[in-house]
Coordinates of C-alpha atoms in Angstrom, one line a residue:
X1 CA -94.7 79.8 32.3
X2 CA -94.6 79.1 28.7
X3 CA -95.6 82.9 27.4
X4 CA -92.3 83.9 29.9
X5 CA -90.2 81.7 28.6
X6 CA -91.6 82.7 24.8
X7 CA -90.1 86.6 25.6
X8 CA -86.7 85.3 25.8
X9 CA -86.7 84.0 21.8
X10 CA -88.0 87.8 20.7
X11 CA -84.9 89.5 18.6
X12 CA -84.7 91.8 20.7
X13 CA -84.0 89.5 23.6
X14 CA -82.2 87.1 21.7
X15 CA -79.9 90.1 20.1
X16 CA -80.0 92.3 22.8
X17 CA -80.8 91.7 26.0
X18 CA -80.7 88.1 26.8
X19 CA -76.7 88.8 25.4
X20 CA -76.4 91.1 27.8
X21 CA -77.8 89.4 30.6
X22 CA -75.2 86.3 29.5
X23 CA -72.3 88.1 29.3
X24 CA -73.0 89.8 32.9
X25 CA -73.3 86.2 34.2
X26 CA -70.5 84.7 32.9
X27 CA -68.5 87.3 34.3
X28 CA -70.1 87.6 37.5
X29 CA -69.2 83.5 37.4
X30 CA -65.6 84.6 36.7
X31 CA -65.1 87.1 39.5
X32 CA -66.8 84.3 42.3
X33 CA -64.5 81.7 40.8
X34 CA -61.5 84.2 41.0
X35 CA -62.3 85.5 44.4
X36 CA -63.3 82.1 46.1
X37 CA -59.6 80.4 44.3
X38 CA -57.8 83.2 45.7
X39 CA -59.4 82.8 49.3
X40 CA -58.4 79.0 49.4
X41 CA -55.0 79.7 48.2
X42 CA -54.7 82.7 51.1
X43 CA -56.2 79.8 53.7
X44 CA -54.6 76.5 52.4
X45 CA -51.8 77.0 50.7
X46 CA -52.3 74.9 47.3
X47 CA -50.8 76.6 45.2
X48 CA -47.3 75.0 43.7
X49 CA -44.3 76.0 42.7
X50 CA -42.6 75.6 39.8
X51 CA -40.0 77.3 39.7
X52 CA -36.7 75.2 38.2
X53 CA -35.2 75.9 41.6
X54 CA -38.7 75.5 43.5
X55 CA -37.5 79.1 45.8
X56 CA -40.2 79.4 47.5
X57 CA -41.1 75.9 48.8
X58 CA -41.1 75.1 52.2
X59 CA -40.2 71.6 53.3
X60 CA -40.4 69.4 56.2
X61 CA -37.8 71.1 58.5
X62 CA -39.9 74.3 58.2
X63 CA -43.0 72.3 58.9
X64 CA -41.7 71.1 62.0
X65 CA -40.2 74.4 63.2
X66 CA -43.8 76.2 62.9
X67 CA -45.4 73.3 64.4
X68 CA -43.4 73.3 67.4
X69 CA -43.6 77.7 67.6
X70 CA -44.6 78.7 71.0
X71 CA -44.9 82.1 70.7
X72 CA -46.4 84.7 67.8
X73 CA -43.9 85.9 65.5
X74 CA -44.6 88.7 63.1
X75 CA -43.0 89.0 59.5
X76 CA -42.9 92.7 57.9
X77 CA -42.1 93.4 54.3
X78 CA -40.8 96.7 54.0
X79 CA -41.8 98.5 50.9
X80 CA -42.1 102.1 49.5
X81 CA -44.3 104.0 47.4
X82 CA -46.3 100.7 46.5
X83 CA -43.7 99.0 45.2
X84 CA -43.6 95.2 47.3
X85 CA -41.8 92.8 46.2
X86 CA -44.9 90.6 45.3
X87 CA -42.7 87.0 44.8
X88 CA -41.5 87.4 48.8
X89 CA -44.6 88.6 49.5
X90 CA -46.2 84.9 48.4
X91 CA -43.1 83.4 50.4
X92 CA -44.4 84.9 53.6
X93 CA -47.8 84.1 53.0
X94 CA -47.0 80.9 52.8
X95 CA -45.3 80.8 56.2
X96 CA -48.7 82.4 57.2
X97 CA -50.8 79.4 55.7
X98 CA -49.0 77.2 57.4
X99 CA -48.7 78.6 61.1
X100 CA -51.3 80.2 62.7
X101 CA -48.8 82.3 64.9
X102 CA -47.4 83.8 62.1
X103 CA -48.8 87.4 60.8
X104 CA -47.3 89.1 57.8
X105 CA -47.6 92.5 57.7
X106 CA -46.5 94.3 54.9
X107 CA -45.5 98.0 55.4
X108 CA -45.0 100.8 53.3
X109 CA -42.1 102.3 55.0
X110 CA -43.7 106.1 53.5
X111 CA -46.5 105.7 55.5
X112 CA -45.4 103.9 58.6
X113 CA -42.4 106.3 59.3
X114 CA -42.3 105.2 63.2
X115 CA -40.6 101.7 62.1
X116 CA -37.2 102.6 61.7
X117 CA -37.1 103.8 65.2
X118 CA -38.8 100.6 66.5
X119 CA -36.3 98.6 64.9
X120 CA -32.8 99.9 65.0
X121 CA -30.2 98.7 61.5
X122 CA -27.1 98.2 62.3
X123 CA -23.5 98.6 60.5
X124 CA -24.4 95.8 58.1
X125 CA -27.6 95.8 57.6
X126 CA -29.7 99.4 56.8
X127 CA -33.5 98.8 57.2
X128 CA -34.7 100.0 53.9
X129 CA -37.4 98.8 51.3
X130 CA -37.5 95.1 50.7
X131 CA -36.1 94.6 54.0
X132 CA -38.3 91.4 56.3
X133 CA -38.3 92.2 59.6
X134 CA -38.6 88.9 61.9
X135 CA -40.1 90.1 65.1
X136 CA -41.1 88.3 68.4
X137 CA -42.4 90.5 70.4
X138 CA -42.9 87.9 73.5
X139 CA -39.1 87.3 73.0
X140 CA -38.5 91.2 72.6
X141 CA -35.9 89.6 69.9
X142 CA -36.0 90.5 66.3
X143 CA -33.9 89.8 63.2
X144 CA -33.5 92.3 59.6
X145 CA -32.9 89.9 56.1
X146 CA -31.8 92.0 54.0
X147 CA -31.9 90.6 49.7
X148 CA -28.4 90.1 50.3
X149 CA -28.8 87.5 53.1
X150 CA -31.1 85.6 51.0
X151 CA -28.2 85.0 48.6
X152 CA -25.2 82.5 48.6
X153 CA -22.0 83.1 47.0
X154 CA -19.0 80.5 45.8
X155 CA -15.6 81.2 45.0
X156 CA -14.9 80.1 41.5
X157 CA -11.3 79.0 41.6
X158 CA -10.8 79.5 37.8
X159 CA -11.7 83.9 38.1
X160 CA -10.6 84.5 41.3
X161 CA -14.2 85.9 42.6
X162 CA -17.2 85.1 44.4
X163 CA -20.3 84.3 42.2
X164 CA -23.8 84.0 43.0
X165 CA -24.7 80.0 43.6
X166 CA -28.1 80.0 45.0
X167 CA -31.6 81.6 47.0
X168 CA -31.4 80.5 50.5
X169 CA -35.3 82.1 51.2
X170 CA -36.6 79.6 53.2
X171 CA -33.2 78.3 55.7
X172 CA -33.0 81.9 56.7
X173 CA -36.7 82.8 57.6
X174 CA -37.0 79.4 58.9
X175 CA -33.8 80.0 61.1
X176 CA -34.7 83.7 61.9
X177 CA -38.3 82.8 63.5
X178 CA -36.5 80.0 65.6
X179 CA -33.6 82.8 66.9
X180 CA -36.3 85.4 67.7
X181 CA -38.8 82.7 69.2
X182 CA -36.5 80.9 71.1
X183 CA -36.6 81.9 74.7
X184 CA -32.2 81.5 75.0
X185 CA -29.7 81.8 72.6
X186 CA -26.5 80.4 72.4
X187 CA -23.5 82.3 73.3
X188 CA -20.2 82.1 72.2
X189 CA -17.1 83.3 74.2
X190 CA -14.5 84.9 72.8
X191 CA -11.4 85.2 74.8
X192 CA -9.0 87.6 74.5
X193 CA -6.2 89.0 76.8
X194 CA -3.3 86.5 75.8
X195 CA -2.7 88.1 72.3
X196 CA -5.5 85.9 70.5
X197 CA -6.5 86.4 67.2
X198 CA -8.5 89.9 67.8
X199 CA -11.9 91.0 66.6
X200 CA -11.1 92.3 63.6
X201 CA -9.1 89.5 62.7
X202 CA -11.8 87.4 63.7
X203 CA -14.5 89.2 61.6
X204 CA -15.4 87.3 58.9
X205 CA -16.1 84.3 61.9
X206 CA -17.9 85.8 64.0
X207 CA -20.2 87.4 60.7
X208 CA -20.9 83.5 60.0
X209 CA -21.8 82.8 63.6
X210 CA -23.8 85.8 64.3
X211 CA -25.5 84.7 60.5
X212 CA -26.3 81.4 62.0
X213 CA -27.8 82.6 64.7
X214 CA -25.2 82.4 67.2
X215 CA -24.6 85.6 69.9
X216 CA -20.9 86.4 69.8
X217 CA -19.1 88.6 72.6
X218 CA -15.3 89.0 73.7
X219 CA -14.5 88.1 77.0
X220 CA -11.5 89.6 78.9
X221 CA -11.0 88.0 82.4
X222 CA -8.4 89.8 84.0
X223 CA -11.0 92.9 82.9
X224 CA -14.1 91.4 85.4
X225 CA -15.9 89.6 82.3
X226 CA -16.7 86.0 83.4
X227 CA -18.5 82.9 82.0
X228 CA -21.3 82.5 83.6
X229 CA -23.6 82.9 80.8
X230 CA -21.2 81.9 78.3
X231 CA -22.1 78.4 76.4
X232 CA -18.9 78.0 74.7
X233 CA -15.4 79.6 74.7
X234 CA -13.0 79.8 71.7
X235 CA -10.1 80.2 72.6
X236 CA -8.4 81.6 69.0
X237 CA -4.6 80.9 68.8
X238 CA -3.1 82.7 72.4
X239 CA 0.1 83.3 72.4
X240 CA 0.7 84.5 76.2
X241 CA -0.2 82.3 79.2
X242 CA -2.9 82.0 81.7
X243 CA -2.6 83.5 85.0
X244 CA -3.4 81.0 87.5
X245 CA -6.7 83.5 88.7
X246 CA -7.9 82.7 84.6
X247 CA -6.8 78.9 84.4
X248 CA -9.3 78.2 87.8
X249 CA -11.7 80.5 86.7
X250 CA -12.0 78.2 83.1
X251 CA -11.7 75.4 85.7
X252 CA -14.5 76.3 86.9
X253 CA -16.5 76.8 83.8
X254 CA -15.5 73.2 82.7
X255 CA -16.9 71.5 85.5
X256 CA -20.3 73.3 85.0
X257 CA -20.4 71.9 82.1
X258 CA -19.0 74.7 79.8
X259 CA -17.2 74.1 76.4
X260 CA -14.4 74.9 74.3
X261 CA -13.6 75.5 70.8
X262 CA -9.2 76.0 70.7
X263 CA -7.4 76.5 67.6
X264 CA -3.6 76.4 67.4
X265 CA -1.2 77.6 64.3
X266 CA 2.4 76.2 64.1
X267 CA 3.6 80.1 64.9
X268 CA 1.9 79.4 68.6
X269 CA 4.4 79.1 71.5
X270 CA 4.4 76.1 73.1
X271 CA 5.6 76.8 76.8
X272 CA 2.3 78.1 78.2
X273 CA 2.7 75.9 81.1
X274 CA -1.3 76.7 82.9
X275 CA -2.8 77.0 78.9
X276 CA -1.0 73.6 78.0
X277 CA -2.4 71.7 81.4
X278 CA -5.5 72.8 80.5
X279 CA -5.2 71.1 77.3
X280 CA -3.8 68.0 78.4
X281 CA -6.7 67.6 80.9
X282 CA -8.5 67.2 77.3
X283 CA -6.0 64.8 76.1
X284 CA -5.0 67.3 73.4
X285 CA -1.0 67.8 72.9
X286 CA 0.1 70.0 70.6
X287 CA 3.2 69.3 69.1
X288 CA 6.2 71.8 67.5
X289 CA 6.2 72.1 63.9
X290 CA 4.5 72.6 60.9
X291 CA 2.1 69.8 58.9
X292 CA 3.3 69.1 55.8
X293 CA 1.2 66.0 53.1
X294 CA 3.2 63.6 51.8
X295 CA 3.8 64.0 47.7
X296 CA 2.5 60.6 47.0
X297 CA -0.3 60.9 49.1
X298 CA -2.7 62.8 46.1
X299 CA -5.9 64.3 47.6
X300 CA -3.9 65.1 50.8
X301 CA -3.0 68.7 49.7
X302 CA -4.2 71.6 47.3
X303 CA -1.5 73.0 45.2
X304 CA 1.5 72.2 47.7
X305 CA 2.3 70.5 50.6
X306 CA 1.9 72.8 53.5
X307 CA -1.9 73.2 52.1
X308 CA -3.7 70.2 53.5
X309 CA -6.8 69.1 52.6
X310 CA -6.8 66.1 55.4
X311 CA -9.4 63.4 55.8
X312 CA -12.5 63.5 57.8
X313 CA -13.2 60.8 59.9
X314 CA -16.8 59.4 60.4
X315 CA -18.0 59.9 63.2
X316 CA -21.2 60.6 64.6
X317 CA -20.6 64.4 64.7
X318 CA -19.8 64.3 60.8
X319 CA -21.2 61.2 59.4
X320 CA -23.8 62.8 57.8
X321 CA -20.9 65.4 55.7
X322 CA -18.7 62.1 55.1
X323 CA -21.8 60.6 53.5
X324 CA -23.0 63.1 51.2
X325 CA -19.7 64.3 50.0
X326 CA -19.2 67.6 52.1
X327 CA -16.0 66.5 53.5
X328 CA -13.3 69.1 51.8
X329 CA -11.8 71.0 53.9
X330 CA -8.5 73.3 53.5
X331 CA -5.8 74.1 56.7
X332 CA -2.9 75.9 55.2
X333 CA 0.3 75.6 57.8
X334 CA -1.3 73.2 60.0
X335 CA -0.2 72.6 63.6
X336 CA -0.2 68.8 64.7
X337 CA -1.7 67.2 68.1
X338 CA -0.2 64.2 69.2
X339 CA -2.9 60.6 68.7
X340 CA -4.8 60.7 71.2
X341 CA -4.7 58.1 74.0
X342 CA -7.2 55.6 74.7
X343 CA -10.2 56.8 76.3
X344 CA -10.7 56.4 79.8
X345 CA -13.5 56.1 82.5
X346 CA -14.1 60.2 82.6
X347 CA -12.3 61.4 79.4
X348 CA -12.2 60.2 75.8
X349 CA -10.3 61.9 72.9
X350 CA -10.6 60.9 69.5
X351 CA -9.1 62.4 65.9
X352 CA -11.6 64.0 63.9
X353 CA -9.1 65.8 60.7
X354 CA -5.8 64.0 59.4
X355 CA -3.5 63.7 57.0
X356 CA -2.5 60.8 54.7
X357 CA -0.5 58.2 55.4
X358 CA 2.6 59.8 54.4
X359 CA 2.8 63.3 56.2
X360 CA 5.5 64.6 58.4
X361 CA 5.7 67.6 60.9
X362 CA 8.4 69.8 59.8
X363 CA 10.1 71.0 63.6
X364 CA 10.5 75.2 63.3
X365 CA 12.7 74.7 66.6
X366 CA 15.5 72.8 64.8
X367 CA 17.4 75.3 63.2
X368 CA 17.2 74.0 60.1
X369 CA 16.0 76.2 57.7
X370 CA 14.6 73.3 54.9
X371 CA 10.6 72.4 54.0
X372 CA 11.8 68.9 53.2
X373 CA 11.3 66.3 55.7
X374 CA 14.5 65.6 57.9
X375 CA 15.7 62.4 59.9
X376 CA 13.3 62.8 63.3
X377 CA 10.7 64.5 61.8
X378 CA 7.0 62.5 63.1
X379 CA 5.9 60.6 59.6
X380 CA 2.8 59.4 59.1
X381 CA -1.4 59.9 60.0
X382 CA -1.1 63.1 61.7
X383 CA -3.8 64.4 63.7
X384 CA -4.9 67.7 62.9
X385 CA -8.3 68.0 64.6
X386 CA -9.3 66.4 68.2
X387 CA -12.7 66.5 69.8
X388 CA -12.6 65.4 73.7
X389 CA -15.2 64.6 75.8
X390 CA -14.6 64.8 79.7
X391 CA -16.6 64.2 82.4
X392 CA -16.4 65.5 85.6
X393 CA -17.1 63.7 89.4
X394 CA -20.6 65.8 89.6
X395 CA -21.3 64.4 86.3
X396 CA -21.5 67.4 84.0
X397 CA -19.7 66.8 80.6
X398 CA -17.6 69.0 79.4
X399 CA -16.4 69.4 75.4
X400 CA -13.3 70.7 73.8
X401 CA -12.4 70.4 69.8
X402 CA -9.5 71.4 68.9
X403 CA -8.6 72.8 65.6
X404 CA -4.7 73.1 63.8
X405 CA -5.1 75.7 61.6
X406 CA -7.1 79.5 62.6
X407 CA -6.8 80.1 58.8
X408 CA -9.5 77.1 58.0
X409 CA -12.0 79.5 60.2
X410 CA -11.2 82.9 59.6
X411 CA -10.3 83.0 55.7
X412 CA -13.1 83.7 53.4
X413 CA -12.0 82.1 50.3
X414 CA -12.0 79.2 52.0
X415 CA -15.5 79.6 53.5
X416 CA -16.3 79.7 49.7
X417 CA -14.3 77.0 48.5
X418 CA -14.5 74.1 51.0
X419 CA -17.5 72.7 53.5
X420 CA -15.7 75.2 56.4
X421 CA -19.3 76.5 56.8
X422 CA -21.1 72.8 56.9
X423 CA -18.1 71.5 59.3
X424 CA -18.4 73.9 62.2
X425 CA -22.4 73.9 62.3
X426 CA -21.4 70.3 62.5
X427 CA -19.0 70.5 65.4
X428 CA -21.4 73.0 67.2
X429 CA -24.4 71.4 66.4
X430 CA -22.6 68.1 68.5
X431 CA -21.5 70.7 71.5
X432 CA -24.4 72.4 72.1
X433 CA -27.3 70.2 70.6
X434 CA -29.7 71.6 73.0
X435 CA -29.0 75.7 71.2
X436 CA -29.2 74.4 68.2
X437 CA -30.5 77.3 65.8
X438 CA -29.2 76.3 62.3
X439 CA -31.0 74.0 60.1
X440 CA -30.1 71.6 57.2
X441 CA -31.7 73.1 54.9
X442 CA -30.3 73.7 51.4
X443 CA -30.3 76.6 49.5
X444 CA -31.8 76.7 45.8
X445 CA -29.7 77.0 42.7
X446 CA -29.9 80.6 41.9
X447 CA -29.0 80.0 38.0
X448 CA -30.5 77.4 35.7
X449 CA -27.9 74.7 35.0
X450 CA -26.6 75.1 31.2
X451 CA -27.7 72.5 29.0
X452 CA -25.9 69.1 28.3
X453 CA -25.7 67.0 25.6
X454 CA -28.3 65.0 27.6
X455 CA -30.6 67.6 28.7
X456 CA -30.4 68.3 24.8
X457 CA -32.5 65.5 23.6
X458 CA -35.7 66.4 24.9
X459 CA -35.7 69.6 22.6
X460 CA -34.3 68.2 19.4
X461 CA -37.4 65.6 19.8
X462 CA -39.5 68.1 20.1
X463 CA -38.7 70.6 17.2
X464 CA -38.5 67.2 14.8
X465 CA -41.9 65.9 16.4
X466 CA -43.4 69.3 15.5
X467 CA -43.1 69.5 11.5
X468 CA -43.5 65.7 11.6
X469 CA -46.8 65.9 12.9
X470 CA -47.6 68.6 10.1
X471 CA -46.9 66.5 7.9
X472 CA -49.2 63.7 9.2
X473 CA -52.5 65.7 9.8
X474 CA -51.7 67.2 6.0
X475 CA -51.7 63.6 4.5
X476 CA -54.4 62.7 6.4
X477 CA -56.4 65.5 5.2
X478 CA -55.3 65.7 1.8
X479 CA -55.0 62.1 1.0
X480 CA -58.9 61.4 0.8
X481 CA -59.6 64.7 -1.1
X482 CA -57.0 62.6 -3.7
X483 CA -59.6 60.5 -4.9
X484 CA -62.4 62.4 -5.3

């Protein structure tokens, strides 16, 4: 044993070989290491982010969703010649880690040709490279993110213009493998027939709903569509009546237990004798005239009067946009309801939207051709946003909100410069809690905040600390050599 371990100190293997032999371990060690790191990261999942926005971390809503997936849902990253997008790529995976039902499956779109037939793009979205498919395929259901639907825009006041504000990766994967796994979808009614707002007026809506996960498709009654598979109705702004064959046929829906989602502008006619009944059975009562904030009442309006920006009331439906400050909301040309009545036994009506104390409704059916508030005019808290509850004798519940102003819904600027989008997953979320898709979760700052003077002081203590602790190891070492 000794005369073996003697040929390892010969120069040639101390110089040559045994260096050799060293250096082959070492890295031998390096690759294990690498490999066997990479192969707990693929199965567990440790490794962080730290990113200043942390993008790609998935938090407890996610957890839950995968926890409770039924069926498998597979995840494709489209790319071309080679060139994936490796940062998504580690997003999915992560997904992956964390569900055993999901499979990522990245595909080069040059190779796999046959995938742009299998799933079909649409007018918005083009399945190209970069594109995640979400597929179910017990479901049959898939969903295309584009990089554009993984991005959230603002509208900066000051400019004029939408700007990027943040990276909303994980709400819409999360959201996506709920809509494709999720064995019913909601569906959202859109009646039309009586002159209500149209599809193309209604575009930028129905693009949020359909977003959210919502299926959105117009419904013409007098043209054989009907409600049966319909979980909610919005009724946008009519401005011809019922027929008495529709008003029993929504009747009917309401005592099934189907709901409604009514918006009114101060233009809308207000002798629609079977559309009004209906309302009243809701104890909603529109009234004529337009909303206008009081001058005093600061906070009320945005710029001038006839803008409101009305109060929120807590409630369990929005208590949770009331407490974290998501309660701004803008209704140019608002059109009043009357208080609400007390609840009774089978119905109860409350206000969810008003105005300050000192508002007034402005009567268009006057003749009097002046914004300012005239002697009769209603002054006061005006309601501009009901949400009814009814109940009927077979003891389905039936829901109605009922919105003042069509422009708070179907305006983009002000889906970028008010919580529009965080109130009606709110209000829908309350009406159909059993469909609900859309999650709260909140999408990552997209820039890094600019510096402050506070965020400043970290740095300047660093680039003193620096020099100054030159300065110290140099005494220390040339200080003893000082008195030698």
């Amino acid at each position: 044993m000794k005369n073996w371990f003697a040929r390892f100190r010969e120069p040639r293997w101390r110089h040559g070989k045994l260096g050799a032999v060293m250096m082959a371990a070492f890295l031998a060690v390096c690759v294990l290491v690498n490999v066997g790191v990479t192969a707990l990261e693929e199965s567990f999942g440790w490794q962080r982010d730290l990113s200043f926005n942390s993008y790609a971390t998935t938090g407890k809503e996610t957890q839950k969703v995968l926890e409770r997936l039924e069926h498998p849902v597979e995840l494709y990253l489209l790319y071309q010649s080679g060139a994936v997008d490796a940062e998504v790529l580690n997003l999915l995976r992560r997904y992956e880690v964390l569900c055993d039902r999901i499979t990522v499956l990245p595909t080069d779109l040059s190779r796999n040709p046959g995938i742009l037939s299998r799933f079909q793009g649409d007018v918005d979205r083009a399945i190209e490279a970069d594109t995640v498919i979400v597929n179910c395929p017990s479901t049959g259901r898939y969903k295309l993110l584009t990089y554009e639907d993984f991005l959230t825009t603002g509208y900066n006041v000051e400019t004029g213009a939408f700007e990027l504000e943040g990276l909303a990766y994980e709400k819409q994967l999360t959201e996506a493998i709920v809509y494709v796994a999720q064995e019913e979808i909601p569906v959202i009614g859109v009646l039309q027939g009586h002159g209500e707002l149209n599809e193309a007026a209604l575009s930028v809506l129905t693009s949020f709903l359909t977003s959210n996960n919502y299926a959105v498709r117009f419904v013409n009654l007098m043209e054989g569509d009907v409600l049966t598979d319909t979980d909610l109705l919005l009724i946008p702004s009519p401005q011809k009546d019922l027929t008495d064959l529709e008003a029993d046929m929504i009747g009917a829906y309401a005592q099934d237990g189907g709901h409604f989602f009514i918006t009114r502008d101060y233009t809308d006619p207000l002798l629609l004798p079977n559309y009004t009944a209906f309302l009243r059975s809701y104890g909603v009562i529109p009234m004529d005239g337009v909303v206008a904030a009081g001058e005093e009442d600061r906070g009320s309006y945005y710029g001038d009067v006839f803008q409101l920006m009305p109060y929120m009331q807590s409630m369990d439906m929005t208590m949770h946009l009331t407490a974290s400050g998501m309660d701004l909301l803008l209704m140019p040309y608002a059109s009043a309801f009357e208080t609400p009545a007390e609840p009774t036994g089978s119905l109860t009506t409350t206000t969810v939207l008003k105005t300050g104390p000192n508002a007034y409704v402005r009567k268009v059916s006057d003749g009097v051709d002046n914004a300012e508030k005239q002697p009769g005019d209603v002054t006061g808290e005006i309601s501009v946003g009901l949400y009814a509850h009814r109940m009927y004798a077979n003891g389905n519940v039936s829901r109605l909100f009922a919105l003042g102003s069509s422009p708070t819904i179907i305006w983009e600027y002000i889906y970028a410069s008010s919580y529009t989008e965080e109130f009606l997953m709110a209000v829908l979320g309350d009406m159909l809690p059993q469909s609900k898709i859309s999650l709260d979760i909140m999408a990552s700052a997209a820039l890094r905040p600019a510096l402050t003077v506070g965020s400043q002081q970290a740095g300047v203590a660093l680039i003193i600390a620096v020099p100054l602790l030159v300065i110290v190891i140099a005494l220390c070492v040339l200080l003893p050599r000082r008195n030698r």
